[in-house]
Tab-separated table of N, CA and C in Angstrom:
chain	number	residue	atom	x	y	z
A	150	MET	N	-24.831	10.987	33.364
A	150	MET	CA	-25.595	11.236	34.572
A	150	MET	C	-25.007	11.396	35.963
A	151	PHE	N	-25.251	12.535	36.856
A	151	PHE	CA	-24.721	12.327	37.788
A	151	PHE	C	-25.560	11.917	39.356
A	152	ILE	N	-24.589	11.093	39.721
A	152	ILE	CA	-25.629	10.438	41.161
A	152	ILE	C	-25.118	11.342	42.242
A	153	PRO	N	-25.975	11.988	42.997
A	153	PRO	CA	-25.224	12.714	43.591
A	153	PRO	C	-24.493	12.214	45.044
A	154	ALA	N	-24.385	11.219	45.208
A	154	ALA	CA	-24.606	10.233	46.527
A	154	ALA	C	-23.321	9.091	45.836
A	155	ASP	N	-22.224	8.875	46.947
A	155	ASP	CA	-21.045	7.724	46.549
A	155	ASP	C	-21.655	6.560	46.966
A	156	GLY	N	-22.228	6.588	48.348
A	156	GLY	CA	-23.454	5.484	48.107
A	156	GLY	C	-24.334	4.593	47.443
A	157	LEU	N	-25.123	5.515	46.942
A	157	LEU	CA	-25.687	5.737	45.595
A	157	LEU	C	-24.843	4.913	44.520
A	158	TYR	N	-23.900	5.545	44.068
A	158	TYR	CA	-23.413	5.515	43.219
A	158	TYR	C	-22.380	3.671	42.989
A	159	GLN	N	-21.666	3.694	44.398
A	159	GLN	CA	-21.156	2.380	44.229
A	159	GLN	C	-22.588	1.024	44.438
A	160	ASP	N	-23.963	1.344	44.954
A	160	ASP	CA	-24.867	0.569	44.930
A	160	ASP	C	-25.129	0.199	43.631
A	161	LEU	N	-25.204	1.434	42.941
A	161	LEU	CA	-25.641	0.918	41.125
A	161	LEU	C	-24.299	-0.079	40.313
A	162	LEU	N	-23.023	0.309	40.742
A	162	LEU	CA	-22.076	-0.039	40.667
A	162	LEU	C	-22.079	-1.928	41.167
A	163	ASN	N	-22.868	-2.113	42.304
A	163	ASN	CA	-22.046	-3.585	42.705
A	163	ASN	C	-23.707	-4.293	42.459
A	164	ASN	N	-25.107	-3.694	41.902
A	164	ASN	CA	-26.648	-4.816	42.312
A	164	ASN	C	-26.597	-4.840	41.056
A	165	LYS	N	-27.414	-5.776	40.093
A	165	LYS	CA	-28.367	-5.619	38.921
A	165	LYS	C	-29.533	-5.104	39.402
A	166	VAL	N	-30.070	-5.015	38.087
A	166	VAL	CA	-31.501	-3.858	38.009
A	166	VAL	C	-32.527	-4.835	37.304
A	167	GLY	N	-33.148	-5.210	37.858
A	167	GLY	CA	-34.634	-5.376	37.096
A	167	GLY	C	-35.385	-6.557	38.449
A	168	SER	N	-36.942	-7.130	38.173
A	168	SER	CA	-37.178	-8.341	39.145
A	168	SER	C	-37.004	-9.222	38.832
A	169	LEU	N	-36.352	-10.176	38.001
A	169	LEU	CA	-36.461	-11.578	37.494
A	169	LEU	C	-34.862	-11.543	37.380
A	170	LYS	N	-33.960	-12.580	37.481
A	170	LYS	CA	-33.125	-13.434	37.211
A	170	LYS	C	-32.799	-13.093	35.822
A	171	ILE	N	-33.416	-13.187	35.226
A	171	ILE	CA	-33.729	-13.232	34.039
A	171	ILE	C	-33.115	-12.065	32.504
A	172	ASN	N	-34.277	-11.285	33.709
A	172	ASN	CA	-34.347	-9.894	32.922
A	172	ASN	C	-33.133	-9.097	34.075
A	173	GLN	N	-32.657	-9.524	34.613
A	173	GLN	CA	-31.492	-8.525	35.629
A	173	GLN	C	-30.182	-8.042	34.557
A	174	ARG	N	-29.650	-6.819	35.110
A	174	ARG	CA	-29.471	-5.821	34.086
A	174	ARG	C	-28.341	-5.078	34.654
A	175	ASP	N	-26.935	-5.132	34.413
A	175	ASP	CA	-25.880	-4.070	34.883
A	175	ASP	C	-26.387	-2.839	34.346
A	176	LEU	N	-26.719	-1.603	35.404
A	176	LEU	CA	-27.290	-0.760	34.953
A	176	LEU	C	-26.276	0.530	34.525
A	177	VAL	N	-25.046	-0.052	34.523
A	177	VAL	CA	-23.394	1.094	34.129
A	177	VAL	C	-23.450	0.664	32.793
A	178	SER	N	-23.721	-0.884	32.587
A	178	SER	CA	-23.426	-1.495	31.217
A	178	SER	C	-24.643	-0.841	29.826
A	179	TYR	N	-25.859	-0.866	30.574
A	179	TYR	CA	-26.958	-0.382	30.047
A	179	TYR	C	-26.732	1.070	29.518
A	180	ALA	N	-26.647	1.770	30.645
A	180	ALA	CA	-26.733	3.314	30.522
A	180	ALA	C	-25.320	3.449	29.466
A	181	TYR	N	-24.348	2.903	29.712
A	181	TYR	CA	-23.155	3.071	28.462
A	181	TYR	C	-23.332	2.974	26.933
A	182	GLN	N	-24.058	1.695	26.968
A	182	GLN	CA	-24.650	1.178	25.242
A	182	GLN	C	-25.455	2.327	24.636
A	183	LYS	N	-26.447	3.306	25.804
A	183	LYS	CA	-27.557	4.334	25.663
A	183	LYS	C	-26.058	5.320	25.180
A	184	LYS	N	-25.049	5.457	26.089
A	184	LYS	CA	-24.076	6.357	25.321
A	184	LYS	C	-24.203	7.489	26.664
A	185	VAL	N	-24.714	6.852	27.548
A	185	VAL	CA	-24.638	7.793	29.342
A	185	VAL	C	-23.876	7.056	30.471
A	186	MET	N	-22.858	8.123	30.479
A	186	MET	CA	-21.629	7.680	31.510
A	186	MET	C	-22.436	8.409	33.184
A	187	ILE	N	-22.516	7.503	33.994
A	187	ILE	CA	-22.874	7.585	35.071
A	187	ILE	C	-21.642	8.295	36.057
A	188	VAL	N	-21.737	8.953	36.802
A	188	VAL	CA	-20.415	9.576	37.446
A	188	VAL	C	-21.179	9.953	39.329
A	189	SER	N	-20.371	9.739	40.180
A	189	SER	CA	-20.528	10.322	41.403
A	189	SER	C	-19.498	11.543	41.603
A	190	PRO	N	-19.876	11.956	42.841
A	190	PRO	CA	-19.279	12.857	42.875
A	190	PRO	C	-17.790	13.005	42.898
A	191	MET	N	-16.893	11.870	43.296
A	191	MET	CA	-15.800	11.663	43.468
A	191	MET	C	-14.933	11.274	41.766
A	192	SER	N	-15.984	10.750	41.277
A	192	SER	CA	-15.158	10.791	39.550
A	192	SER	C	-15.842	11.639	38.870
A	193	LEU	N	-16.652	12.617	38.884
A	193	LEU	CA	-17.523	14.053	38.224
A	193	LEU	C	-16.015	14.724	37.381
A	194	PHE	N	-15.149	15.256	38.957
A	194	PHE	CA	-14.072	16.274	38.227
A	194	PHE	C	-13.220	15.265	37.357
A	195	PRO	N	-12.587	14.142	37.537
A	195	PRO	CA	-11.671	13.352	36.459
A	195	PRO	C	-12.438	13.013	35.252
A	196	MET	N	-13.626	12.691	35.249
A	196	MET	CA	-14.418	12.588	34.086
A	196	MET	C	-14.342	13.971	33.072
A	197	LEU	N	-14.807	15.220	34.232
A	197	LEU	CA	-15.145	16.464	33.089
A	197	LEU	C	-13.629	16.170	32.367
A	198	GLN	N	-11.983	15.933	33.338
A	198	GLN	CA	-11.071	16.240	33.075
A	198	GLN	C	-10.626	15.190	32.037
A	199	VAL	N	-11.097	14.223	31.672
A	199	VAL	CA	-10.963	13.566	30.203
A	199	VAL	C	-11.112	13.949	29.513
A	200	THR	N	-12.569	14.580	29.273
A	200	THR	CA	-13.077	14.925	28.184
A	200	THR	C	-12.767	16.123	27.907
A	201	ASN	N	-12.338	17.001	28.689
A	201	ASN	CA	-11.546	18.502	28.117
A	201	ASN	C	-10.603	18.082	27.391
A	202	LYS	N	-9.396	17.086	27.945
A	202	LYS	CA	-8.316	16.551	27.304
A	202	LYS	C	-8.497	16.081	26.324
A	203	ALA	N	-9.997	15.198	26.040
A	203	ALA	CA	-10.631	14.547	24.670
A	203	ALA	C	-10.275	16.048	23.145
A	204	LEU	N	-10.876	16.969	23.986
A	204	LEU	CA	-11.612	17.474	23.070
A	204	LEU	C	-10.409	18.293	22.377
A	205	ASN	N	-9.340	18.692	23.913
A	205	ASN	CA	-8.296	19.373	23.015
A	205	ASN	C	-7.493	18.953	22.425
A	206	ASN	N	-7.280	17.219	22.510
A	206	ASN	CA	-6.980	16.361	21.440
A	206	ASN	C	-7.528	16.440	20.260
A	207	MET	N	-8.869	16.402	20.260
A	207	MET	CA	-9.397	17.000	18.764
A	207	MET	C	-8.904	17.946	17.999
A	208	LYS	N	-8.912	19.314	18.692
A	208	LYS	CA	-8.182	20.326	17.974
A	208	LYS	C	-6.767	20.649	17.647
A	209	VAL	N	-6.219	20.256	18.460
A	209	VAL	CA	-4.622	19.487	18.070
A	209	VAL	C	-4.185	18.818	16.686
A	210	GLU	N	-5.687	17.454	16.723
A	210	GLU	CA	-5.123	16.748	15.517
A	210	GLU	C	-6.131	17.750	14.231
A	211	GLU	N	-6.762	18.311	14.639
A	211	GLU	CA	-7.442	19.287	13.744
A	211	GLU	C	-6.500	20.356	12.904
A	212	SER	N	-5.606	20.879	14.004
A	212	SER	CA	-4.538	21.918	13.539
A	212	SER	C	-3.208	20.959	12.763
A	213	ILE	N	-3.022	19.985	13.280
A	213	ILE	CA	-2.210	19.198	12.590
A	213	ILE	C	-1.915	18.836	11.091
A	214	ASN	N	-3.819	18.335	11.055
A	214	ASN	CA	-4.238	18.233	9.578
A	214	ASN	C	-4.127	19.739	8.659
A	215	GLU	N	-4.374	20.801	9.534
A	215	GLU	CA	-4.512	22.035	8.302
A	215	GLU	C	-3.028	22.205	8.275
A	216	ILE	N	-2.389	21.644	9.190
A	216	ILE	CA	-0.642	22.154	9.136
A	216	ILE	C	-0.342	21.312	7.702
A	217	GLN	N	-0.480	20.135	7.594
A	217	GLN	CA	-0.029	19.153	6.705
A	217	GLN	C	-0.475	19.393	5.501
A	218	MET	N	-1.848	19.557	5.098
A	218	MET	CA	-2.118	20.476	4.243
A	218	MET	C	-1.164	21.448	3.447
A	219	ASN	N	-1.241	22.808	4.546
A	219	ASN	CA	-0.215	23.927	4.175
A	219	ASN	C	0.791	23.582	3.507
A	220	ILE	N	1.702	22.001	4.424
A	220	ILE	CA	2.516	21.753	4.340
A	220	ILE	C	2.675	21.414	2.789
A	221	GLU	N	1.932	20.804	2.273
A	221	GLU	CA	1.535	19.909	0.843
A	221	GLU	C	1.106	21.295	-0.027
A	222	LYS	N	0.772	22.192	0.597
A	222	LYS	CA	0.718	23.395	-0.572
A	222	LYS	C	1.546	24.275	-0.835
A	223	LEU	N	2.684	24.330	-0.239
A	223	LEU	CA	3.814	24.872	-0.063
A	223	LEU	C	4.763	23.903	-0.883
A	224	GLY	N	4.812	22.608	-0.727
A	224	GLY	CA	5.753	21.872	-1.550
A	224	GLY	C	5.254	22.095	-3.157
A	225	ASN	N	3.575	21.735	-3.297
A	225	ASN	CA	3.766	22.329	-4.652
A	225	ASN	C	3.677	23.735	-5.106
A	226	HIS	N	3.892	24.523	-4.159
A	226	HIS	CA	4.326	25.855	-5.231
A	226	HIS	C	5.710	25.981	-5.046
A	227	LEU	N	6.595	25.344	-4.406
A	227	LEU	CA	7.812	25.244	-4.110
A	227	LEU	C	8.586	24.248	-6.114
A	228	ASN	N	7.967	23.196	-6.149
A	228	ASN	CA	8.070	23.064	-6.964
A	228	ASN	C	7.682	23.297	-8.553
A	229	ALA	N	6.855	24.457	-8.518
A	229	ALA	CA	5.876	24.827	-9.456
A	229	ALA	C	7.256	26.428	-9.754
A	230	TYR	N	7.721	26.854	-8.411
A	230	TYR	CA	8.378	27.724	-8.664
A	230	TYR	C	10.163	27.236	-9.333
A	231	LEU	N	10.095	26.133	-8.879
A	231	LEU	CA	11.621	25.277	-9.330
A	231	LEU	C	11.688	25.102	-10.794
A	232	THR	N	10.827	24.509	-11.245
A	232	THR	CA	10.518	24.576	-12.526
A	232	THR	C	11.151	26.243	-13.277
A	233	TYR	N	9.969	26.724	-12.764
A	233	TYR	CA	10.284	28.757	-13.361
A	233	TYR	C	11.990	29.168	-13.412
A	234	HIS	N	12.538	28.506	-11.872
A	234	HIS	CA	13.254	29.175	-11.895
A	234	HIS	C	14.929	28.371	-13.027
A	235	GLU	N	14.627	27.113	-12.929
A	235	GLU	CA	15.210	26.515	-14.268
A	235	GLU	C	15.313	27.060	-15.722
A	236	LYS	N	13.954	27.082	-15.626
A	236	LYS	CA	14.038	28.316	-16.974
A	236	LYS	C	14.223	29.188	-17.123
A	237	LEU	N	14.654	29.911	-16.129
A	237	LEU	CA	15.141	31.255	-15.977
A	237	LEU	C	16.399	30.994	-16.395
A	238	GLY	N	16.933	30.472	-15.454
A	238	GLY	CA	18.696	29.885	-15.966
A	238	GLY	C	18.946	29.216	-17.174
A	239	ASN	N	17.974	28.598	-17.483
A	239	ASN	CA	18.443	28.046	-18.951
A	239	ASN	C	18.196	29.489	-19.764
A	240	SER	N	17.310	30.518	-19.665
A	240	SER	CA	17.341	31.496	-21.037
A	240	SER	C	18.315	32.500	-20.581
A	241	ILE	N	18.782	32.466	-18.975
A	241	ILE	CA	20.271	33.389	-18.835
A	241	ILE	C	21.259	33.152	-19.409
A	242	SER	N	21.330	31.830	-19.302
A	242	SER	CA	22.663	31.021	-19.747
A	242	SER	C	22.284	31.223	-21.630
A	243	THR	N	21.307	31.214	-22.266
A	243	THR	CA	21.263	31.451	-23.478
A	243	THR	C	21.545	32.845	-23.716
A	244	VAL	N	21.223	34.229	-22.973
A	244	VAL	CA	21.441	35.433	-23.236
A	244	VAL	C	22.879	35.645	-23.146
A	245	VAL	N	23.361	34.667	-21.893
A	245	VAL	CA	25.087	35.178	-21.440
A	245	VAL	C	26.075	34.453	-23.119
A	246	ASN	N	25.146	32.985	-23.459
A	246	ASN	CA	26.018	32.585	-24.410
A	246	ASN	C	26.005	34.220	-25.918
A	247	GLN	N	24.739	34.115	-26.102
A	247	GLN	CA	24.659	35.088	-27.579
A	247	GLN	C	24.961	36.343	-26.981
A	248	TYR	N	25.301	36.585	-25.818
A	248	TYR	CA	26.138	38.072	-25.566
A	248	TYR	C	27.740	37.485	-26.285
A	249	ASN	N	28.350	36.796	-25.198
A	249	ASN	CA	29.285	36.529	-25.935
A	249	ASN	C	30.034	36.677	-27.204
A	250	VAL	N	29.141	35.695	-27.815
A	250	VAL	CA	28.790	35.710	-29.382
A	250	VAL	C	29.359	37.125	-30.326
A	251	THR	N	28.391	37.384	-29.552
A	251	THR	CA	27.967	39.274	-30.836
A	251	THR	C	29.345	39.808	-29.832
A	252	ASN	N	29.587	39.752	-29.017
A	252	ASN	CA	31.026	40.898	-28.121
A	252	ASN	C	31.998	40.143	-29.109
A	253	LYS	N	32.031	39.089	-29.261
A	253	LYS	CA	33.229	38.349	-30.321
A	253	LYS	C	33.848	38.847	-31.708
A	254	GLU	N	32.159	38.690	-32.025
A	254	GLU	CA	31.697	39.566	-33.729
A	254	GLU	C	32.457	41.044	-33.564
A	255	PHE	N	31.796	41.409	-32.664
A	255	PHE	CA	31.976	42.882	-32.380
A	255	PHE	C	33.796	43.473	-32.223
A	256	LYS	N	34.281	42.958	-31.261
A	256	LYS	CA	35.366	42.800	-31.375
A	256	LYS	C	36.365	42.652	-32.869
A	257	LYS	N	36.065	41.932	-33.339
A	257	LYS	CA	36.529	41.399	-35.039
A	257	LYS	C	36.196	42.692	-35.566
A	258	LEU	N	34.746	43.425	-35.368
A	258	LEU	CA	34.957	44.585	-36.040
A	258	LEU	C	35.637	45.782	-36.130
A	259	ILE	N	35.946	45.909	-34.629
A	259	ILE	CA	36.956	46.817	-33.866
A	259	ILE	C	38.076	46.587	-34.920
A	260	ARG	N	38.952	46.007	-34.846
A	260	ARG	CA	40.023	45.373	-35.246
A	260	ARG	C	40.145	45.512	-36.787
A	261	ILE	N	39.119	45.825	-37.567
A	261	ILE	CA	39.132	45.589	-38.540
A	261	ILE	C	39.647	47.416	-39.051
């Protein structure tokens, strides 16, 4: 809530609201309980800057969470690729071994 005069704002900060001592209450605390921030001309711009910074930090945090999820997905894909790559390597080794065996047998035939 914007109070357009610094004097009124100071009065709100220094004085209690209510007619009886039992019922007196700090208006700033009451406003805060109701999720209302009371600002003066001197505190409006800093309050807006703090709010803007908080919103930017929330956006950065959301981006960080998204990046972490994407890194996790990339890790899963790399693990799957590693499995297939190892299977391919084993298959290639088997093919090379079979080639060498058949090549030796073929060379035996040529010598005859």
